[in-house]
Coordinates of N, CA and C in Angstrom, one line a residue:
Chain A
G1 N 6.4 -8.2 -9.5 CA 5.4 -8.9 -10.1 C 4.2 -8.2 -9.5
E2 N 2.8 -9.5 -10.3 CA 1.9 -9.6 -9.7 C 1.5 -10.0 -8.7
S3 N 0.9 -9.4 -7.0 CA 0.7 -10.3 -6.8 C -0.7 -10.7 -6.5
V4 N -1.2 -11.9 -6.7 CA -2.2 -12.3 -6.6 C -3.1 -13.7 -6.2
G5 N -3.8 -13.4 -4.8 CA -4.2 -14.6 -4.6 C -5.1 -15.2 -3.4
L6 N -5.9 -16.5 -3.4 CA -6.9 -16.1 -2.8 C -6.8 -16.3 -0.6
H7 N -5.3 -17.4 -0.7 CA -5.1 -17.0 0.7 C -3.6 -16.3 1.0
L8 N -3.6 -16.0 2.4 CA -2.7 -14.7 2.8 C -1.5 -16.0 3.0
P9 N -0.1 -16.1 2.9 CA 0.3 -16.7 3.8 C 0.7 -17.3 5.5
T10 N 0.7 -17.6 6.7 CA 0.4 -17.0 8.1 C 1.2 -17.3 8.4
L11 N 1.3 -16.1 9.4 CA 2.9 -17.3 10.1 C 2.5 -16.3 12.2
S12 N 2.7 -18.3 12.5 CA 1.8 -17.9 14.7 C 2.5 -17.1 14.3
V13 N 3.1 -16.9 15.7 CA 4.2 -17.2 17.0 C 3.4 -16.8 18.4
Q14 N 4.7 -16.9 19.0 CA 4.4 -16.8 20.3 C 5.0 -16.0 21.4
E15 N 3.9 -14.9 22.5 CA 3.8 -14.0 22.4 C 5.9 -13.8 23.2
G16 N 6.1 -13.0 23.0 CA 7.8 -12.7 23.3 C 8.8 -13.6 22.6
D17 N 8.2 -13.7 21.6 CA 9.3 -15.5 19.7 C 9.5 -14.1 18.7
N18 N 10.4 -14.2 18.6 CA 11.2 -13.5 17.3 C 10.5 -14.0 15.7
S19 N 9.9 -13.5 15.9 CA 9.7 -13.3 14.0 C 10.0 -13.2 13.4
I20 N 10.2 -13.9 12.0 CA 11.1 -13.9 10.7 C 9.8 -13.7 9.5
I21 N 9.9 -12.1 8.8 CA 8.6 -12.4 7.2 C 9.9 -12.5 6.8
N22 N 9.9 -12.8 5.6 CA 10.5 -12.6 4.5 C 9.4 -12.8 3.4
C23 N 10.1 -12.3 2.5 CA 9.5 -11.4 0.9 C 10.9 -11.8 -0.1
A24 N 10.2 -12.3 -1.5 CA 10.9 -12.3 -2.9 C 10.5 -11.5 -4.0
Y25 N 11.3 -10.7 -3.4 CA 11.0 -9.3 -5.1 C 11.0 -9.8 -6.6
S26 N 10.7 -8.8 -6.9 CA 11.0 -9.0 -8.5 C 11.7 -8.1 -9.4
N27 N 12.5 -7.2 -9.6 CA 12.5 -6.1 -10.4 C 13.7 -5.9 -10.0
S28 N 15.4 -6.5 -10.3 CA 17.0 -6.7 -10.3 C 17.2 -4.6 -10.2
A29 N 16.2 -4.9 -11.2 CA 16.2 -2.4 -10.8 C 16.0 -1.7 -9.6
S30 N 15.1 -2.9 -9.1 CA 14.5 -1.8 -7.2 C 15.4 -0.6 -7.1
D31 N 15.7 -0.3 -6.6 CA 16.8 0.4 -5.7 C 16.5 0.8 -3.8
Y32 N 14.9 0.9 -4.0 CA 14.8 0.9 -2.0 C 14.1 0.0 -1.9
F33 N 13.0 -0.3 -1.3 CA 12.3 -1.2 0.0 C 11.6 -0.6 1.5
I34 N 10.8 -1.1 1.2 CA 9.7 -1.3 2.4 C 9.1 -2.4 2.6
W35 N 8.8 -1.7 4.8 CA 7.9 -3.3 4.6 C 7.1 -2.0 5.4
Y36 N 5.8 -2.8 5.1 CA 4.4 -1.6 5.6 C 3.6 -2.7 6.3
K37 N 3.1 -2.4 7.6 CA 2.3 -3.3 8.4 C 0.6 -3.3 8.1
Q38 N -0.4 -3.8 8.2 CA -1.6 -3.3 7.7 C -2.8 -4.1 8.2
E39 N -3.1 -2.8 9.5 CA -4.3 -3.9 10.6 C -5.4 -3.8 9.7
S40 N -6.5 -5.2 9.7 CA -7.6 -4.7 9.7 C -8.1 -3.6 9.5
G41 N -9.1 -3.9 8.1 CA -10.0 -2.3 7.4 C -8.4 -0.7 7.7
K42 N -7.1 -1.3 7.4 CA -7.0 0.3 7.6 C -5.5 0.3 6.3
G43 N -5.4 1.6 6.8 CA -4.5 2.1 5.8 C -3.0 1.2 6.4
P44 N -1.4 0.9 4.7 CA -0.7 0.4 4.7 C 0.2 1.5 6.2
Q45 N 0.9 0.8 7.4 CA 1.4 1.9 8.1 C 3.2 1.3 7.7
F46 N 3.8 1.9 7.5 CA 5.5 2.2 7.6 C 6.0 1.5 8.2
I47 N 6.7 0.9 8.2 CA 7.5 0.5 9.0 C 8.9 1.0 9.5
I48 N 9.4 0.3 8.3 CA 11.5 0.3 8.3 C 11.3 0.7 6.8
D49 N 12.0 1.3 6.1 CA 13.0 0.9 4.9 C 13.6 0.3 4.5
I50 N 15.0 -0.3 3.4 CA 16.3 0.0 3.3 C 16.8 0.1 2.4
R51 N 17.9 0.7 1.8 CA 18.4 1.2 0.4 C 19.2 0.0 -0.6
S52 N 19.3 0.0 -1.8 CA 19.3 -1.2 -2.0 C 21.8 -1.5 -1.9
N53 N 21.8 -0.3 -1.4 CA 23.8 0.3 -1.1 C 23.7 -0.4 0.3
M54 N 22.4 -0.9 1.3 CA 22.8 -1.6 2.0 C 22.3 -3.2 2.0
D55 N 23.2 -4.2 2.9 CA 22.3 -4.8 3.0 C 21.6 -5.2 4.8
K56 N 21.5 -4.6 6.0 CA 21.4 -4.8 7.1 C 20.5 -2.5 7.5
R57 N 19.6 -3.2 8.1 CA 18.7 -1.8 9.1 C 18.4 -1.8 9.7
Q58 N 18.8 -1.3 11.2 CA 18.3 -2.0 11.7 C 16.3 -0.5 12.9
G59 N 15.7 -0.6 13.1 CA 14.8 0.2 14.5 C 14.7 -0.6 15.0
Q60 N 13.6 -0.1 16.0 CA 13.4 0.1 17.1 C 12.6 -1.3 17.0
R61 N 13.3 -2.2 17.7 CA 12.9 -3.9 17.9 C 12.9 -4.8 16.5
V62 N 13.0 -4.2 15.1 CA 12.8 -4.3 14.1 C 13.8 -4.8 13.2
T63 N 14.4 -5.2 12.1 CA 15.5 -5.5 11.5 C 15.4 -5.6 9.3
V64 N 15.9 -4.8 8.9 CA 15.0 -5.5 7.3 C 16.2 -6.0 6.5
L65 N 16.7 -7.2 6.4 CA 18.3 -7.5 5.8 C 17.1 -7.9 4.0
L66 N 18.5 -7.6 3.8 CA 18.7 -6.9 2.5 C 19.4 -8.0 1.3
N67 N 19.2 -9.4 0.1 CA 20.2 -9.9 0.4 C 19.9 -10.1 -2.0
K68 N 21.1 -8.8 -2.0 CA 20.3 -8.6 -3.4 C 20.4 -9.5 -4.5
T69 N 21.5 -10.9 -4.2 CA 21.9 -11.4 -5.3 C 20.7 -12.6 -5.4
V70 N 20.2 -12.4 -4.5 CA 18.4 -13.7 -4.7 C 17.4 -13.0 -5.1
K71 N 17.4 -11.5 -5.2 CA 16.5 -10.8 -4.8 C 15.0 -10.8 -3.2
H72 N 16.1 -11.5 -2.1 CA 15.5 -11.6 -0.9 C 15.6 -10.4 -0.2
L73 N 14.2 -9.9 0.8 CA 14.4 -9.5 1.2 C 13.5 -9.6 3.0
S74 N 14.5 -9.7 3.8 CA 13.5 -10.4 5.7 C 13.2 -8.7 6.5
L75 N 11.9 -9.6 7.1 CA 12.2 -8.3 8.3 C 11.3 -9.5 9.4
Q76 N 12.5 -8.5 10.4 CA 13.1 -9.3 11.7 C 12.0 -8.5 13.3
I77 N 11.2 -8.9 13.2 CA 10.5 -8.8 14.8 C 11.1 -8.7 16.2
A78 N 11.6 -8.4 16.9 CA 12.7 -8.6 18.5 C 11.0 -9.2 19.2
A79 N 11.0 -9.4 19.8 CA 9.9 -9.7 21.6 C 8.7 -9.5 21.2
T80 N 8.4 -10.2 19.6 CA 6.7 -10.0 19.2 C 5.5 -10.1 20.3
Q81 N 4.7 -8.9 20.3 CA 3.6 -8.4 20.9 C 2.1 -8.4 20.2
P82 N 1.6 -9.2 21.1 CA 0.1 -9.1 20.2 C 0.3 -8.1 19.6
G83 N 0.1 -7.1 19.7 CA 0.0 -5.3 18.8 C 0.7 -5.5 17.8
D84 N 1.4 -7.0 17.0 CA 2.1 -6.9 16.1 C 1.3 -7.6 15.5
S85 N 0.4 -8.4 15.3 CA -0.5 -8.9 15.4 C -0.6 -7.9 14.1
A86 N -1.1 -8.5 12.4 CA -1.3 -7.6 10.8 C -1.1 -8.7 10.2
V87 N -1.3 -8.0 9.1 CA -0.9 -8.3 7.5 C 1.2 -7.9 7.3
Y88 N 1.7 -8.4 7.3 CA 2.6 -7.0 6.7 C 3.0 -7.5 5.2
F89 N 3.4 -6.6 4.3 CA 3.5 -6.4 3.3 C 5.4 -5.5 2.9
C90 N 5.7 -6.5 2.2 CA 7.3 -5.5 1.4 C 7.2 -5.2 0.5
A91 N 7.2 -4.1 0.4 CA 6.7 -3.0 -0.7 C 8.9 -2.4 -2.1
E92 N 9.3 -3.1 -3.1 CA 9.9 -2.1 -3.9 C 9.6 -0.7 -4.7
N93 N 10.7 -0.2 -4.8 CA 10.7 0.6 -5.7 C 11.5 1.4 -6.8
N94 N 11.7 1.8 -7.6 CA 12.5 2.2 -8.5 C 12.2 3.2 -8.8
R95 N 13.3 4.1 -8.2 CA 14.0 5.0 -7.7 C 13.9 6.1 -9.1
G96 N 15.1 5.5 -10.3 CA 14.9 6.2 -11.4 C 13.5 6.3 -12.3
S97 N 12.6 5.7 -11.6 CA 11.3 5.4 -13.3 C 10.3 7.0 -12.1
Q98 N 9.5 5.9 -12.6 CA 8.4 6.8 -11.6 C 8.5 6.2 -10.6
G99 N 9.2 5.6 -9.7 CA 9.2 5.2 -8.8 C 7.8 4.8 -8.1
N100 N 6.9 4.4 -8.5 CA 5.9 3.2 -8.1 C 6.4 2.2 -7.1
L101 N 4.6 2.5 -6.2 CA 5.1 0.8 -5.7 C 4.7 0.1 -6.4
I102 N 5.9 -1.6 -6.3 CA 4.8 -3.1 -6.7 C 4.9 -4.1 -4.9
F103 N 3.7 -4.6 -4.6 CA 4.0 -4.8 -3.6 C 3.9 -6.3 -3.1
G104 N 4.5 -7.1 -2.8 CA 4.2 -8.3 -2.5 C 3.2 -8.9 -2.1
K105 N 2.5 -10.8 -1.6 CA 1.8 -11.1 -1.7 C 1.4 -10.8 0.3
G106 N 1.8 -10.1 0.7 CA 2.1 -9.9 2.1 C 1.7 -11.3 3.0
T107 N 2.1 -10.9 4.1 CA 1.7 -12.4 5.0 C 0.9 -11.7 6.6
K108 N -0.1 -12.9 7.1 CA -0.2 -12.7 8.1 C 0.1 -13.0 9.5
L109 N 0.6 -12.3 10.2 CA 1.4 -12.9 11.3 C 0.3 -13.1 13.0
S110 N -0.1 -14.2 13.4 CA -0.8 -14.2 14.4 C 0.6 -13.6 15.7
V111 N -0.5 -13.4 16.6 CA 0.6 -13.6 18.1 C 0.0 -14.0 19.0
K112 N 0.8 -16.0 19.2 CA -0.8 -15.9 20.1 C -0.4 -15.1 21.9
P113 N -0.7 -14.7 22.5 CA -0.6 -14.6 23.8 C 0.0 -15.4 24.9
Chain B
G1 N 3.4 14.4 11.3 CA 4.1 14.7 9.9 C 3.3 14.1 9.1
A2 N 2.8 14.5 8.0 CA 2.6 13.6 6.6 C 1.5 12.3 6.9
V3 N 0.2 13.2 7.4 CA -1.1 13.0 7.4 C -1.8 12.7 6.1
V4 N -2.3 11.7 5.6 CA -3.4 11.8 4.6 C -4.5 11.0 5.1
S5 N -5.8 11.6 4.3 CA -7.0 11.2 4.7 C -7.9 10.8 3.2
Q6 N -8.6 10.0 3.8 CA -10.0 9.5 3.3 C -10.9 9.6 3.8
H7 N -11.9 10.4 2.7 CA -13.1 10.5 2.7 C -14.2 10.2 1.8
P8 N -15.6 8.6 1.6 CA -15.8 8.2 3.0 C -15.1 7.1 3.6
S9 N -15.1 6.9 5.0 CA -14.2 5.7 5.3 C -15.1 4.2 5.0
W10 N -16.6 4.1 4.4 CA -17.2 3.3 4.4 C -18.1 4.1 3.3
V11 N -18.6 3.3 2.2 CA -19.6 3.4 1.3 C -20.5 2.6 1.4
I12 N -22.0 2.3 0.3 CA -22.8 1.5 0.2 C -23.6 2.3 -0.4
C13 N -23.7 1.1 -2.1 CA -24.3 2.0 -3.2 C -24.9 0.4 -4.0
K14 N -26.0 1.7 -4.6 CA -26.1 0.9 -5.2 C -25.7 0.5 -6.8
S15 N -26.1 -0.6 -7.6 CA -25.1 -0.8 -9.1 C -26.0 0.4 -10.0
G16 N -24.6 0.2 -10.7 CA -25.4 2.1 -11.4 C -24.9 3.1 -11.3
T17 N -24.9 3.4 -9.9 CA -24.6 5.0 -9.5 C -22.9 5.4 -9.6
S18 N -23.1 6.3 -9.1 CA -21.8 6.5 -9.0 C -21.2 6.9 -7.0
V19 N -19.5 6.9 -7.0 CA -19.1 7.1 -5.9 C -18.4 8.1 -5.9
K20 N -18.5 8.9 -5.3 CA -16.3 10.2 -5.7 C -15.7 9.3 -3.5
I21 N -14.9 9.6 -3.7 CA -13.7 9.1 -2.9 C -12.8 10.2 -3.1
E22 N -12.6 10.3 -1.4 CA -11.6 11.9 -2.0 C -10.0 11.4 -0.3
C23 N -8.7 12.1 -1.1 CA -7.5 11.9 -0.6 C -7.5 13.0 -0.3
R24 N -6.3 13.7 0.7 CA -6.3 14.6 1.1 C -4.9 14.3 1.7
S25 N -3.9 15.7 1.6 CA -2.3 15.5 2.4 C -2.8 16.5 3.2
L26 N -3.3 15.7 4.7 CA -3.8 17.3 5.3 C -2.3 18.5 6.0
D27 N -1.4 18.0 6.1 CA 0.7 18.8 6.2 C 1.5 18.1 5.1
F28 N 1.1 18.6 4.0 CA 1.9 18.9 3.7 C 1.1 18.8 1.7
Q29 N 2.1 19.3 0.8 CA 1.1 19.6 -0.5 C 1.8 17.9 -1.7
A30 N 1.6 17.0 -2.2 CA 1.3 16.7 -3.0 C 1.1 16.5 -4.9
T31 N 1.6 16.7 -6.0 CA 2.3 17.2 -6.3 C 1.6 15.6 -7.0
T32 N 2.2 14.8 -6.4 CA 1.5 13.0 -7.8 C 0.8 12.4 -5.7
M33 N 0.1 11.8 -6.9 CA -0.6 11.0 -5.3 C -0.7 9.8 -6.2
F34 N -1.7 8.4 -5.7 CA -1.8 7.0 -6.0 C -3.0 6.5 -5.7
W35 N -3.5 6.1 -6.5 CA -5.0 5.3 -5.4 C -4.6 3.6 -6.0
Y36 N -5.1 3.1 -4.9 CA -4.4 1.1 -5.0 C -6.2 1.3 -5.0
R37 N -6.1 -0.3 -5.3 CA -7.3 -1.6 -4.6 C -6.4 -2.5 -3.6
Q38 N -7.7 -2.5 -3.5 CA -7.3 -3.8 -2.7 C -8.0 -5.2 -2.1
F39 N -8.7 -6.4 -2.2 CA -9.1 -7.2 -2.2 C -9.0 -8.2 -1.4
P40 N -10.2 -8.9 -0.2 CA -9.8 -9.5 0.6 C -8.3 -10.0 0.5
K41 N -8.0 -10.6 1.5 CA -6.8 -11.5 1.7 C -6.1 -11.7 0.0
Q42 N -5.7 -9.8 0.0 CA -5.3 -10.2 -1.8 C -4.0 -8.7 -1.2
S43 N -2.7 -7.9 -1.8 CA -2.8 -7.5 -2.1 C -2.8 -6.1 -2.1
L44 N -2.0 -4.9 -2.1 CA -2.8 -3.4 -2.3 C -1.5 -3.1 -4.3
M45 N -3.3 -3.3 -5.1 CA -2.8 -3.5 -6.8 C -2.1 -1.9 -6.8
L46 N -1.8 -1.0 -7.6 CA -1.9 0.5 -8.0 C -3.2 0.0 -9.8
M47 N -4.1 0.9 -8.6 CA -5.0 1.6 -10.1 C -4.4 2.2 -11.0
A48 N -4.1 3.5 -10.4 CA -3.4 5.0 -11.2 C -2.3 5.2 -9.9
T49 N -2.2 6.6 -11.3 CA -1.2 7.3 -11.1 C -1.1 9.2 -10.8
S50 N -1.6 10.1 -10.1 CA -2.6 11.3 -10.2 C -1.6 12.6 -10.0
N51 N -1.3 13.0 -10.8 CA -0.7 14.4 -10.8 C -0.9 15.4 -10.8
E52 N -0.9 16.2 -10.0 CA -1.7 16.9 -9.9 C -1.6 18.4 -11.5
G53 N -2.3 19.2 -12.1 CA -2.4 19.7 -13.1 C -2.8 18.9 -14.6
S54 N -2.1 18.0 -14.0 CA -2.8 16.6 -15.2 C -3.5 15.7 -15.5
K55 N -3.4 14.8 -16.5 CA -4.2 13.8 -16.6 C -3.4 13.0 -16.0
A56 N -4.5 11.4 -15.1 CA -3.7 10.5 -14.6 C -3.4 9.4 -15.4
T57 N -2.4 8.7 -14.9 CA -1.8 7.0 -15.2 C -1.9 6.5 -15.5
Y58 N -2.6 5.1 -16.4 CA -3.1 4.2 -15.3 C -2.6 3.0 -15.9
E59 N -2.6 2.0 -14.6 CA -1.6 0.9 -15.1 C -2.7 -0.1 -16.1
Q60 N -2.1 -1.2 -16.0 CA -3.1 -1.5 -17.9 C -4.2 -2.6 -16.9
G61 N -5.0 -2.1 -18.0 CA -6.5 -3.2 -17.2 C -7.2 -2.2 -16.6
V62 N -7.1 -0.6 -16.4 CA -7.8 0.4 -15.8 C -8.6 1.1 -16.1
E63 N -9.5 0.9 -16.0 CA -10.5 2.2 -16.9 C -10.5 3.1 -16.7
K64 N -9.9 3.1 -17.5 CA -9.9 4.7 -17.0 C -11.1 5.4 -17.4
D65 N -12.0 5.3 -18.4 CA -13.0 5.9 -18.5 C -14.8 6.0 -16.8
K66 N -13.9 4.3 -16.4 CA -15.0 4.0 -15.5 C -14.0 4.5 -14.4
F67 N -12.9 4.3 -13.8 CA -12.2 4.9 -12.7 C -11.5 6.7 -13.0
L68 N -12.6 7.6 -12.8 CA -12.0 9.0 -13.2 C -11.6 9.4 -11.6
I69 N -10.2 10.3 -12.3 CA -9.4 10.8 -11.3 C -9.3 12.5 -11.0
N70 N -9.0 13.3 -10.7 CA -8.9 15.1 -10.5 C -8.2 15.2 -10.0
H71 N -6.9 15.1 -10.2 CA -5.6 15.4 -9.2 C -6.1 17.6 -9.1
A72 N -7.0 18.5 -8.7 CA -7.7 19.6 -8.6 C -6.6 20.7 -7.8
S73 N -5.9 20.3 -6.8 CA -5.5 20.9 -6.1 C -4.2 20.0 -5.5
L74 N -2.9 21.1 -4.9 CA -1.8 20.4 -4.0 C -2.3 18.6 -3.1
T75 N -3.0 19.3 -2.5 CA -3.9 18.0 -1.7 C -5.3 17.7 -1.6
L76 N -5.4 17.3 -2.7 CA -7.0 16.7 -2.6 C -6.7 16.4 -4.3
S77 N -6.7 14.4 -4.4 CA -8.3 13.7 -5.6 C -8.3 13.1 -5.2
T78 N -9.6 12.6 -6.5 CA -10.6 12.1 -5.8 C -10.8 10.9 -7.0
L79 N -11.4 9.9 -7.1 CA -11.1 9.4 -7.7 C -13.0 9.3 -7.9
T80 N -13.6 9.1 -9.2 CA -15.4 8.5 -8.9 C -14.9 7.4 -9.6
V81 N -15.7 5.9 -8.8 CA -16.5 5.6 -9.9 C -17.7 5.5 -10.6
T82 N -17.8 5.2 -11.6 CA -18.9 5.3 -12.2 C -19.4 4.6 -12.7
S83 N -21.1 3.7 -12.7 CA -22.2 3.3 -13.3 C -21.0 2.0 -12.1
A84 N -20.8 2.3 -11.0 CA -20.5 0.8 -10.1 C -21.3 -0.5 -10.6
H85 N -20.2 -1.4 -10.5 CA -21.6 -2.9 -10.2 C -21.0 -3.4 -9.1
P86 N -21.4 -5.1 -8.1 CA -21.4 -5.3 -7.9 C -19.6 -5.9 -7.6
E87 N -18.7 -6.2 -9.3 CA -17.9 -6.4 -8.4 C -16.2 -5.2 -8.7
D88 N -17.2 -4.2 -8.1 CA -16.4 -3.2 -8.2 C -15.9 -3.4 -7.1
S89 N -17.3 -3.7 -5.9 CA -16.9 -3.6 -4.0 C -15.1 -4.3 -4.1
S90 N -14.4 -3.3 -2.7 CA -13.2 -3.6 -2.4 C -12.8 -2.5 -1.9
F91 N -11.7 -2.3 -1.5 CA -10.4 -1.4 -0.3 C -10.0 -0.7 -1.1
Y92 N -10.0 0.8 -1.1 CA -9.7 2.6 -2.0 C -8.7 2.4 -1.1
I93 N -7.8 3.2 -1.8 CA -6.5 2.9 -0.8 C -6.1 4.3 -1.1
C94 N -5.2 5.4 -0.9 CA -4.7 6.2 -2.0 C -3.2 6.7 -0.4
S95 N -2.0 7.2 -1.4 CA -1.3 7.2 -1.1 C -0.5 8.7 -1.4
A96 N 0.0 9.3 -0.4 CA 0.8 10.3 -1.4 C 2.0 10.9 -0.6
D97 N 3.2 11.5 -2.5 CA 3.8 11.3 -2.4 C 5.0 12.5 -1.7
R98 N 5.8 12.6 -0.5 CA 6.7 13.4 -0.1 C 8.0 13.4 -0.1
T99 N 8.7 14.0 -1.2 CA 10.4 13.3 -0.9 C 10.2 11.8 -2.0
Y100 N 9.7 12.2 -2.7 CA 9.2 10.4 -3.3 C 9.4 9.0 -2.3
E101 N 8.6 10.1 -1.2 CA 8.4 8.0 0.3 C 6.2 8.6 0.0
Q102 N 6.1 8.2 0.2 CA 4.1 7.3 0.4 C 3.4 6.9 1.7
Y103 N 3.3 7.7 1.7 CA 2.4 8.2 3.0 C 0.6 7.3 3.2
F104 N 0.8 7.2 3.3 CA -1.2 6.2 2.8 C -2.5 7.2 3.3
G105 N -3.3 6.9 3.2 CA -4.7 7.5 3.6 C -5.3 6.1 4.2
P106 N -6.1 5.7 5.3 CA -6.3 4.5 6.1 C -7.9 3.9 5.0
G107 N -7.9 4.2 3.5 CA -9.0 3.2 3.5 C -10.4 3.1 3.8
T108 N -10.4 3.6 2.4 CA -12.2 3.7 1.8 C -12.5 2.0 1.4
R109 N -14.1 1.9 2.4 CA -14.4 1.0 2.2 C -16.2 1.0 0.8
L110 N -15.7 -0.1 -0.2 CA -16.4 0.6 -1.5 C -17.7 -0.6 -0.7
T111 N -18.6 -0.9 -1.1 CA -20.2 -2.2 -1.0 C -21.0 -1.1 -1.9
V112 N -20.9 -2.8 -3.7 CA -22.2 -2.4 -4.5 C -23.2 -3.5 -3.8
T113 N -24.1 -2.5 -4.0 CA -24.7 -3.3 -3.9 C -25.8 -3.9 -5.4

């Protein structure tokens, strides 16, 4: 779906706490999902991905959970650090088609020291 | 590996002039590159898919005669904003596809005065 809006949802957490960022995706045919981190004035940076045949994947300090029943994706960041402050986007992709990424609205994460 | 660059990183131009933005994959070849536009506090919106050696595929609502895309080699795609107007001011981001994964450039900030 389209991602249009003038205000990004914001999540404010204390340094050291865990963060959970949520995303609802639109296409039930999407079979590949990615989380990106975007710092101000920069391009998106890959964080972690997950395929539709999985419901959980872990990386370094990050975990992605996929619930295909309700078309929901979440990103968990453990022991959040000030350097994690950025806007986080989920993106969905249908590899069977052209494979274009569709980006979600984004969530701004602010980490208080 | 998988580094994508953009040039320029920012540009200011006068209304009515044209601006060319370059996207290069530095250490891999990309038959497909993507161009996105991002307005402040909004998500990335796909403008067009650039295929090496063939015409670009534009998303609905994107004027192909205004946003000219040339993908002349496996490492370079260019986006030319013709007759730019203040409403074209935005952050333009490209990505390059390598084995169905997209690697993003750092973005180009365009300001039209």
